[in-house]
Amino acid sequence: MEALVTPGSSKSSGEARSVLMRTGIGAWTSLAMALAGCSGGDSAAPPPPPPPVNRAPVITSAATRSFAEGTADASYAITATDADNDPITFALAGGVDADDFHFELGSVVAFNAPPDFEAPTDANGDNVYEIIVSASDGTATTTLAVRITVTDVADAFGLRRVVSGLSQPLFLLGRGDGSNRVFIVEKAGQVEILDPTTGALNAAPFLDLRTVIDPSGEQGLLGMALAPDFAASGTFYVHLNNLSGDTEIRRYRTQTANPDLADLSTGDVIFTATQPAASNHKGGFIGFGPDNLLYIALGDGGGSNDAFGNGQNRNSLLAKILRIDPSSDGFPTDPSRDYAIPSGNPFAGGGGAPETFAYGLRNPFRASFDRQTGNLFIGDVGQGAIEEISLIRPGEAGLNFGWPVLEGTRVNQAGSTAGMTAPIAEYAHGSGPRQGNSVTGGYVYRGPVDVLRGQYVFGDFASANIWSIPAASVSQGATIASAAFTIQTAAFAPDLGVIDNIASFGEDDAGNLYVVGLDGEVFRVEPR
């Protein structure tokens, strides 16, 4: 910079500018080179930035879902988002109930078959199906635990007439052989075998006792029960009135070569109760309880107001529920008593007839055991005012239901009511929708129709009204009035024929409920 001309220099101004430009360019060039030298001399490009971090998909479909049973297209669609816009692959990844589902359409999990609330297939049988679904972008996978709940749907139902033209059928019970067929007991003394699906009757009756039965009045072949070991032994029992009008319980076995026919040569009168000359109030129910003992229902023998004094007479076999053990013989020297007395009977040690289990009944024509609880529901036909349903729970021996002092909860005769057990339901005589004149005991429904399950269904022979009450609401000692009955008469209107003169309700091996009309028609309750 020494060449820079200062004021007073002998150089002209043009020469000075020329020198300044020359010396300035050089100086700036030297400065740039010096600065470049300060950088260390590395002239390579900077490294590229790291690749972006992959973000896993986010499943957006819900963790819970519910379907009504029977839904044909019950399915769960998996949805998800991916922040990197990568393509997503879905899958059914597992879960304890994964085998009940299949994967379809790339993102849908569907039931293999329409779910059934009454027959759940999930691991713990609670109708909540647990699966795991996944979403993957090829690098990362996200899973979600999903709970799919199946809800119950109340089934519609109706009555289908399964047969007509029978001769005064009184009772129906399951065939007991897994064939879905039923026995039908006819008053005059025959037992038929019916296929309720086709309506076909066997060509020959299973049993024919017409020559040994008096079917007049309320008498006849009244009931039938299969021994607990019937499938192996072919043993069964019938309740009838013989030609003298007396009650007999007879034991038979089926033919070895043809189990659809009874072997009459095996007949054995195991029990007899002498009856008064009247032809009514003979009872009729016979059945094995959950204790494998045989229960027999006998009326008071006939007449009005317990004319023969049997209701409160503990020594009489009439007006009672009896309980015996036909698998043993406690009276080996008495050919008419081929049974033993259960030790739990209330008068097994004295104080009354040892066969007695409960007493104070007028005419317990129809009764049934609840196949789930073992409770015995008894339809006891009233006299002039009240019809009643009584109850015996397992372990309750010696109950006194009050007849003839009480008719239902109504006082009928003078006498102490101490220790008497009230009915669990009753209704008054009359022609109204909650009335009738002759109760027909029914069953606690345990069949396939949801809306009826757990309901005690019963009716009236004279009015043909049908009702139900929840079995779970029944309490010993408390009487349900007819105002609380659910009227089922219209719901039980059949597809063909007319329900009248309800002789009994029946139950087959699968728990289907039947209505038996004395006029020859039989109907079955079926889902619709």
PDB file of C-alpha atoms in Angstrom, residues 12-13 21 49 55 71 102 112 186 198 203 228 292 312 333 344 360 395-396 426 452 482 487 492 505 515:
ATOM      1  CA  SER A  12      -0.887  13.404 -11.205  1.00  0.00           C
ATOM      2  CA  SER A  13      -4.361  12.424 -10.016  1.00  0.00           C
ATOM      3  CA  MET A  21      -6.675   0.204  -8.357  1.00  0.00           C
ATOM      4  CA  PRO A  49     -29.124 -35.854   6.655  1.00  0.00           C
ATOM      5  CA  ARG A  55     -43.923 -44.353  12.183  1.00  0.00           C
ATOM      6  CA  THR A  71     -76.679 -62.008  12.696  1.00  0.00           C
ATOM      7  CA  HIS A 102     -61.997 -66.083   9.521  1.00  0.00           C
ATOM      8  CA  ASN A 112     -67.444 -68.611  10.857  1.00  0.00           C
ATOM      9  CA  GLU A 186    -104.404 -92.555  26.143  1.00  0.00           C
ATOM     10  CA  THR A 198     -93.465 -86.040  10.889  1.00  0.00           C
ATOM     11  CA  ALA A 203     -98.213 -98.941  13.456  1.00  0.00           C
ATOM     12  CA  PRO A 228     -83.850 -93.702  35.691  1.00  0.00           C
ATOM     13  CA  ASN A 292     -84.320 -91.437  41.628  1.00  0.00           C
ATOM     14  CA  GLN A 312    -105.881 -84.682  56.749  1.00  0.00           C
ATOM     15  CA  THR A 333     -93.694-111.294  51.865  1.00  0.00           C
ATOM     16  CA  GLY A 344     -86.452 -89.573  54.456  1.00  0.00           C
ATOM     17  CA  GLY A 360    -103.681 -82.241  52.194  1.00  0.00           C
ATOM     18  CA  GLY A 395     -85.526 -81.819  50.999  1.00  0.00           C
ATOM     19  CA  GLU A 396     -89.028 -80.633  51.940  1.00  0.00           C
ATOM     20  CA  GLU A 426    -103.784 -69.549  42.698  1.00  0.00           C
ATOM     21  CA  LEU A 452     -90.342 -68.820  27.762  1.00  0.00           C
ATOM     22  CA  SER A 482    -103.589 -64.334  39.090  1.00  0.00           C
ATOM     23  CA  ILE A 487    -101.491 -64.455  29.912  1.00  0.00           C
ATOM     24  CA  PHE A 492    -100.297 -70.361  22.299  1.00  0.00           C
ATOM     25  CA  PHE A 505     -98.666 -80.382  29.248  1.00  0.00           C
ATOM     26  CA  VAL A 515     -99.999 -79.225  24.987  1.00  0.00           C
TER      27      VAL A 515
END
